[in-house]
Coordinates of C-alpha atoms in Angstrom, one line a residue:
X740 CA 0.0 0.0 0.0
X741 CA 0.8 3.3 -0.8
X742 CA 1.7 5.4 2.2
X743 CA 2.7 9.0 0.6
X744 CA 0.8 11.5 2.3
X745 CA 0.6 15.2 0.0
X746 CA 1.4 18.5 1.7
X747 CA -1.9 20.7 1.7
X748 CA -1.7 22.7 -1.4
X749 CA -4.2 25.0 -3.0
X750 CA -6.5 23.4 -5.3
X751 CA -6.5 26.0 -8.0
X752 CA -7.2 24.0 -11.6
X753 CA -9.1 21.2 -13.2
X754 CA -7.5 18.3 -14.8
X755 CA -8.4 16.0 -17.4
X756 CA -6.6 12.6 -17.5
X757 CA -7.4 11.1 -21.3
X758 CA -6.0 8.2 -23.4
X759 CA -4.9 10.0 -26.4
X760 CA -4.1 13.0 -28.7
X761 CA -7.3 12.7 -30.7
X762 CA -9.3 13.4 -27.3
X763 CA -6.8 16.3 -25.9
X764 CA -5.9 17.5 -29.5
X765 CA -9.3 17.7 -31.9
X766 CA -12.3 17.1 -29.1
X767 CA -11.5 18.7 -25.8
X768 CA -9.9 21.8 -27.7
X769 CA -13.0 22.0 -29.3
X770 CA -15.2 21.9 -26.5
X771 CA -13.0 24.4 -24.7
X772 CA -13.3 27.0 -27.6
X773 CA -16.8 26.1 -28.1
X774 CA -17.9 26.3 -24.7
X775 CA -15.6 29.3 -23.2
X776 CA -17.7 29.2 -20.4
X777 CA -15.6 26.3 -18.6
X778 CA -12.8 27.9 -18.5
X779 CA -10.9 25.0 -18.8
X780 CA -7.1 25.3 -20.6
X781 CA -5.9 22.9 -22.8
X782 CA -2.7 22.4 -20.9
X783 CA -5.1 20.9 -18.2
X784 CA -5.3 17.7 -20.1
X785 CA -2.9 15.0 -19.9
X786 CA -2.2 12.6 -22.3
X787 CA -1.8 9.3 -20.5
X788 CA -0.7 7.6 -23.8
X789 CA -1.9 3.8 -23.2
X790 CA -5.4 2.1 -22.0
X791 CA -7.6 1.9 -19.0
X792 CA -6.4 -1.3 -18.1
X793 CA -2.4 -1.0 -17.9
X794 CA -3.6 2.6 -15.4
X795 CA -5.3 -0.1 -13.9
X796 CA -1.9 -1.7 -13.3
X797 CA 0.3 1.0 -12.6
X798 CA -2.3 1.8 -9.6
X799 CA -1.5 -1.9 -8.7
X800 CA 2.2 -1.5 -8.5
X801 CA 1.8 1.6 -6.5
X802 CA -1.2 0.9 -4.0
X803 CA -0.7 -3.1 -4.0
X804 CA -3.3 -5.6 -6.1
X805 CA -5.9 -4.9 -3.1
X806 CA -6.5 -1.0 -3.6
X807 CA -10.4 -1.6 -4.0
X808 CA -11.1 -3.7 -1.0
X809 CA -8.8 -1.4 1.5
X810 CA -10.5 1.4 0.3
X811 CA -7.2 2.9 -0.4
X812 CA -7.5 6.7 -1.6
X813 CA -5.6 6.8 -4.9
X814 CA -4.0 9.8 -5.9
X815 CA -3.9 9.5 -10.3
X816 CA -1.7 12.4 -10.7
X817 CA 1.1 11.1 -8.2
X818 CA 0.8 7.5 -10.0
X819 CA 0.8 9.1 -13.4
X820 CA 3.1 11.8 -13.0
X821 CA 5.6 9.7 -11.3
X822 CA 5.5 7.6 -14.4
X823 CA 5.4 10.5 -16.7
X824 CA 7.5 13.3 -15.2
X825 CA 9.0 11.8 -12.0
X826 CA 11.2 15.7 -11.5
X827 CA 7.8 17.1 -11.7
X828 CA 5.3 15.4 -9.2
X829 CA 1.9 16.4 -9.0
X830 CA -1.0 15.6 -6.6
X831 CA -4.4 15.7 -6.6
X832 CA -4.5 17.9 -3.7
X833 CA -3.1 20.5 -6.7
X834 CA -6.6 20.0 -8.2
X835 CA -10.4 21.1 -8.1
X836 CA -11.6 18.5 -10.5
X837 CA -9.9 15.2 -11.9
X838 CA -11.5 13.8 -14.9
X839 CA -10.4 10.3 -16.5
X840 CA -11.5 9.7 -20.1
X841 CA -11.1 6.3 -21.5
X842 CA -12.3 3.7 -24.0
X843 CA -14.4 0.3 -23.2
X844 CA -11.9 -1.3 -25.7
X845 CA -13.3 -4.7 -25.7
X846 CA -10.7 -6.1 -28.3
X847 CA -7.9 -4.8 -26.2
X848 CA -5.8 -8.4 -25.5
X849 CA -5.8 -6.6 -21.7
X850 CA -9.8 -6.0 -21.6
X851 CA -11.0 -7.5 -18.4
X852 CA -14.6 -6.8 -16.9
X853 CA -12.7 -7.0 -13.6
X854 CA -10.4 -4.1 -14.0
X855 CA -12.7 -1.8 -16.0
X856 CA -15.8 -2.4 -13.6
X857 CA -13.5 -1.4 -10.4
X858 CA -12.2 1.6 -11.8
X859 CA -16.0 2.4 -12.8
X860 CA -16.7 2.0 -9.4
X861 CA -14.1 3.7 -7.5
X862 CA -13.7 6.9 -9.8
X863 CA -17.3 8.4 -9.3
X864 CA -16.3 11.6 -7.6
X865 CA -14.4 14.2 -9.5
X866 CA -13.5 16.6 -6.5
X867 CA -12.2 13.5 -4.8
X868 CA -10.2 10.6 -6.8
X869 CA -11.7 11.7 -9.7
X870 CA -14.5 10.8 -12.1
X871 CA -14.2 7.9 -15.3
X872 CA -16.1 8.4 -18.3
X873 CA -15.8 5.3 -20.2
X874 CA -16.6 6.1 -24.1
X875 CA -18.3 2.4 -26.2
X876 CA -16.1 1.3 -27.7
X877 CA -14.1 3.5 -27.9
X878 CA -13.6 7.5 -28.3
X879 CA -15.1 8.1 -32.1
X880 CA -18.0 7.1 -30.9
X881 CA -19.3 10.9 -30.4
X882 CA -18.8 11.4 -34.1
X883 CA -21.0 8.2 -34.8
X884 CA -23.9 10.5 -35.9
X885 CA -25.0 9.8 -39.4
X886 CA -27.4 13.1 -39.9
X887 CA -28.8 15.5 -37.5
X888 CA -30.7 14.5 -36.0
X889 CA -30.3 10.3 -36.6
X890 CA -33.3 8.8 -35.4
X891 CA -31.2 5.2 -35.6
X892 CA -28.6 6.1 -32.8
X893 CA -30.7 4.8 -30.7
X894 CA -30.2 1.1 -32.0
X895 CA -26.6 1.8 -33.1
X896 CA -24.1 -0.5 -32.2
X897 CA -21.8 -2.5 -33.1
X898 CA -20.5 -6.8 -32.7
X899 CA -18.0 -7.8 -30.5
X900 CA -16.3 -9.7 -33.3
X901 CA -15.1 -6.3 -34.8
X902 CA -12.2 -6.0 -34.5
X903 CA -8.9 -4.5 -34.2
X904 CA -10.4 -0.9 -33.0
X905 CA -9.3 0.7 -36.4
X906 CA -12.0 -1.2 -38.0
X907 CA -14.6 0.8 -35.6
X908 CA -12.5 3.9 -36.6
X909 CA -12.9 3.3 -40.3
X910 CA -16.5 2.6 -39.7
X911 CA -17.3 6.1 -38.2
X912 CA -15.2 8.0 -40.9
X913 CA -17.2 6.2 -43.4
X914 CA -20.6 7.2 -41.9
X915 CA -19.9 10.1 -39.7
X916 CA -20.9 13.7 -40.6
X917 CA -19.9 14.8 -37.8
X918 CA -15.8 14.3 -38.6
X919 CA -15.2 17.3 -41.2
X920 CA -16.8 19.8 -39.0
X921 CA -14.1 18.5 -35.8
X922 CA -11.1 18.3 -38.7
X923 CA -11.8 21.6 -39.9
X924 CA -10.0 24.2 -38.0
X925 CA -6.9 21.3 -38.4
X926 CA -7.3 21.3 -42.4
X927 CA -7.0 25.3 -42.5
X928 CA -3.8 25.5 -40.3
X929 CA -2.5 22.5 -42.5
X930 CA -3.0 24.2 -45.5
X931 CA -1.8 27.4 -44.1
X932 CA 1.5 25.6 -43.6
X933 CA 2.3 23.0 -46.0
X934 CA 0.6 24.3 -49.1
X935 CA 0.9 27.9 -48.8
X936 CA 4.3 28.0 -46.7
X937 CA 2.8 30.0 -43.9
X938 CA 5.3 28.9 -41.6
X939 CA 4.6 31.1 -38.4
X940 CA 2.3 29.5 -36.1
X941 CA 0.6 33.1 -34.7
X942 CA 0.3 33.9 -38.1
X943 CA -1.9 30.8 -38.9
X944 CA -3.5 30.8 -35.2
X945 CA -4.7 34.3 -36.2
X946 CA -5.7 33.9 -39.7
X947 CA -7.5 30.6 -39.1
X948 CA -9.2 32.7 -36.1
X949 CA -10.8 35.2 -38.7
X950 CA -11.9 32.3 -41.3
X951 CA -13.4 30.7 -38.1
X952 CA -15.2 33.8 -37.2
X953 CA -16.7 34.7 -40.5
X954 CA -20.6 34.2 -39.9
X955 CA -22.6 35.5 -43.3
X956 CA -22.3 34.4 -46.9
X957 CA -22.0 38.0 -47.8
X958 CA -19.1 38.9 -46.3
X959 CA -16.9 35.6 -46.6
X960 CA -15.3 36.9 -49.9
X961 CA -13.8 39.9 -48.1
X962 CA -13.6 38.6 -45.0
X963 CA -11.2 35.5 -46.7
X964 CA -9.1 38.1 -48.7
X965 CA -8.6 40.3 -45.3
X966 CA -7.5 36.6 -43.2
X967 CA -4.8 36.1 -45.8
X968 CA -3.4 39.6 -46.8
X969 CA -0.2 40.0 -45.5
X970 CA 0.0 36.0 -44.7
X971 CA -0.1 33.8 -47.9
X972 CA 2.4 35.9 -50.8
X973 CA 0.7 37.6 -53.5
X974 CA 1.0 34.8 -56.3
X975 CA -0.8 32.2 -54.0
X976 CA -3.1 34.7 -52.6
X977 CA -6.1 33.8 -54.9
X978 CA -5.8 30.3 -54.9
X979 CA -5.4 29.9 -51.6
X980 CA -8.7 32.5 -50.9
X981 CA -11.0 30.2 -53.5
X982 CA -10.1 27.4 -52.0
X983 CA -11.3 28.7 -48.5
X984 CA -14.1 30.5 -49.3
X985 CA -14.9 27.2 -50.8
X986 CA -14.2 24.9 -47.8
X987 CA -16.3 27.1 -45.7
X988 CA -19.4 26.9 -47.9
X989 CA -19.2 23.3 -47.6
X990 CA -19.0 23.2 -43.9
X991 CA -22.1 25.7 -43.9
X992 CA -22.1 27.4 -41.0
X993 CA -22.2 31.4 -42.9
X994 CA -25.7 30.0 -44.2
X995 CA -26.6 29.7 -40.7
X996 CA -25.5 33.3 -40.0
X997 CA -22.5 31.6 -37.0
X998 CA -19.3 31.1 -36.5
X999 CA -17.7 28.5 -36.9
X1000 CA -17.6 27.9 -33.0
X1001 CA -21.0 28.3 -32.6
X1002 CA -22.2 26.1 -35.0
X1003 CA -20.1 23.7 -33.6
X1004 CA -21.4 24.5 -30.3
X1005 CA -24.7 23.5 -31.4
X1006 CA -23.2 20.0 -33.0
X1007 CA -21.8 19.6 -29.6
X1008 CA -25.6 20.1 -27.6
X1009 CA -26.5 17.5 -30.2
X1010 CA -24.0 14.7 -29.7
X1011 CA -24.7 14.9 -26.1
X1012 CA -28.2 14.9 -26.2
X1013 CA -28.1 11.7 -28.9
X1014 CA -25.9 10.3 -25.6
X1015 CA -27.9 11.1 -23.0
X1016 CA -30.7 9.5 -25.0
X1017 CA -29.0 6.3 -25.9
X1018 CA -27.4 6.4 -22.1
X1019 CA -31.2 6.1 -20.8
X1020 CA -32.4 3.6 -23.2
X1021 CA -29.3 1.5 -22.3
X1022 CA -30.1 1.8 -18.2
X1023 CA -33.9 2.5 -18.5
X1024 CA -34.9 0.9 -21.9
X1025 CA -36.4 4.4 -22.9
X1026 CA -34.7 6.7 -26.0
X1027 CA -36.9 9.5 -26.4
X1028 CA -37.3 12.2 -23.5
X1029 CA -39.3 15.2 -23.3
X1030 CA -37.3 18.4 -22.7
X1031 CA -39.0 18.8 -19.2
X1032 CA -37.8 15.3 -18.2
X1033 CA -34.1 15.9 -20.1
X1034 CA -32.0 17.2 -16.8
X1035 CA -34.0 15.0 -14.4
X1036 CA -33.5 11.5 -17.0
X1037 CA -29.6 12.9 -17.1
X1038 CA -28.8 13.2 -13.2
X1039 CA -30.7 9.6 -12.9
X1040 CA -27.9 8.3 -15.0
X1041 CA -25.6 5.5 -13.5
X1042 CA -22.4 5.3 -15.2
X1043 CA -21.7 1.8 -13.0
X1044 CA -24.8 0.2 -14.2
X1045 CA -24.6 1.2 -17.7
X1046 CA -21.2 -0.3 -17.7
X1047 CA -22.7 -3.7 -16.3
X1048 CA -25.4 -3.9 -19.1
X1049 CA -22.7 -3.5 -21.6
X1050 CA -20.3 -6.3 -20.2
X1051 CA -23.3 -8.2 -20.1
X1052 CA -24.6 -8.2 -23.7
X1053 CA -21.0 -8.2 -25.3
X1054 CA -19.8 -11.4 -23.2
X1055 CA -20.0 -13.6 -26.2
X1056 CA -17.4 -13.0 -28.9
X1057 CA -19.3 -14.2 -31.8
X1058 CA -22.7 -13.2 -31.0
X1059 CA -22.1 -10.0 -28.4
X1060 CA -22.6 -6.4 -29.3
X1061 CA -21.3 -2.9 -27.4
X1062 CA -24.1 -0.1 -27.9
X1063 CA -22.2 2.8 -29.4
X1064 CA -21.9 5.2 -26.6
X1065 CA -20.0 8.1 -25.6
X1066 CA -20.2 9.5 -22.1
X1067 CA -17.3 11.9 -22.5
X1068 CA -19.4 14.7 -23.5
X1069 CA -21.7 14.4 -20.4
X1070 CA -18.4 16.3 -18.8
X1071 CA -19.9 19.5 -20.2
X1072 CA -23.4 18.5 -18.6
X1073 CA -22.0 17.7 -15.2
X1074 CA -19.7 20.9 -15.3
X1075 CA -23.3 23.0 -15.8
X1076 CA -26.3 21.7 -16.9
X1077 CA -27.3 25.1 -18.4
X1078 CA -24.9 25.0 -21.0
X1079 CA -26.2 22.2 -23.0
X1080 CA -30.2 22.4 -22.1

């Protein structure tokens, strides 16, 4: 058993443990900038950089294979940053909030019900140890959306017997149209920089900012020409302003008169209402819910039990299924409600 004991610090920040780049790189800077409200920075998020089940281990090695039954209070940022950055300890007295965002991972030759159903069940308190949201199956599961809004989420899901995960991930590129809109902001700085030769990052930070910010189809054309002037040299400048004004059109949000980042704000309310939906069918057998009903059918919500229902239809390998499902996004709900009702 671990017997480290933190000095009392000041708990001054959130911080969000998560599995990969994709969810501290392309969603959780996206839900930052679309929801400014949380006040959350990106360097808050931690890349942990391998599954749910070797953290399971490396709490093992530190606290001793009986943590759960001795009711041991683990401290993640200790175990991780002692793996991580061992000259730079941190402890989750440092923190307000610790978050943990990982995937179900089924196919993972280091799944075990055992493991993932424990750390379920002892990271339910994010002021405390911290809070796990587990996304089925894994984290592309918030762009499995085929329109808006897709009435067939609610049965979506897929068999056991898929597998290796970059199958799933194929899957939702093929179907998704929810994928562009999250790659966008990534395809304009790219372009920026390896077609056009823009090559300083502030310069591309704040000419993607303006392109992001343009919110009517009358004023794209100038607003475009004004981004790049000065940025992208004068014998690229029209190519590179035709082919903008054209990838904006296509991702539509000037036709609704928004910005980029509110439009996407709206995606976002969607994908978490499709989840909380399919999160209450999934405990409760019940999809649809009224908008009266919508916060009280969220706070009702057992992450533990959902988890149970999907070990137990996806125990058989040939014939078992995982309900597409991404509780991530109910982060934004439990940080305030308001901002996605």
């Amino acid at each position: 058993m671990n017997k480290y004991q933190g000095k009392v610090r000041r708990r001054r920040q959130n911080l969000l443990i998560v599995e990969g780049k994709h969810e501290k790189n392309k969603l959780f800077w996206l839900i930052f900038k679309c929801f400014p409200e949380m006040a959350i920075d990106i360097d808050d998020v931690w890349i942990y950089g391998t599954n749910i089940y070797l953290l399971y281990d490396d709490i093992v090695k530190e606290y001793g294979e009986h943590w759960v039954e001795e009711n041991d209070d683990i401290d993640l940022p200790f175990v991780i940053s002692k793996k991580q950055f061992p000259d730079r300890l941190r402890y989750k007295e440092d923190f307000t909030n610790i978050i943990l965002v990982f995937d179900y991972e089924r196919h993972d030759l280091n799944f075990s019900e055992k493991k993932i159903m424990e750390m379920q069940s002892s990271f339910i308190d994010s002021t405390d140890m911290g809070k796990l949201y587990i996304n089925y199956p894994m984290i592309e599961s918030y762009q499995h959306l085929c329109k808006l809004p897709d009435y067939d989420y609610e049965n979506r899901k897929i068999p056991v017997s898929m597998q290796p995960g970059k199958v799933y991930k194929t899957l939702v590129e093929s179907e998704s149209i929810i994928g562009t809109g999250v790659d966008f902001p990534h395809r304009v700085d790219d372009l920026l920089e390896y077609h056009f030769g823009v090559s300083g990052e502030n310069e591309r930070q704040e000419c993607c900012e303006k392109i992001l910010n343009i919110s009517s189809e009358c004023e794209v054309d100038v607003a475009v020409q004004n981004a790049l002037q000065g940025i992208v040299d004068e014998q690229n400048l029209q190519t590179a302003k035709y082919q903008l004004i054209n990838w904006v059109k296509k991702q539509g949000y000037i036709f609704s008169n928004q910005t980029y980042w509110a439009f996407m704000r709206d995606i976002l309310k969607q994908i978490i209402r499709h989840n909380i939906c399919k999160a209450n069918k999934i405990q409760y057998d019940q999809y649809q819910i009224e908008d009266a009903l919508y916060k009280e059918n969220f706070q009702r919500l057992d992450l533990i039990e959902i988890l149970n229902e999907q070990n137990r239809i996806s125990k058989d390998e040939q014939q078992g299924f995982i309900w597409v499902l991404n509780t991530c996004v109910f982060y934004i709900a439990d940080y305030n409600f308001g901002l996605v009702s």
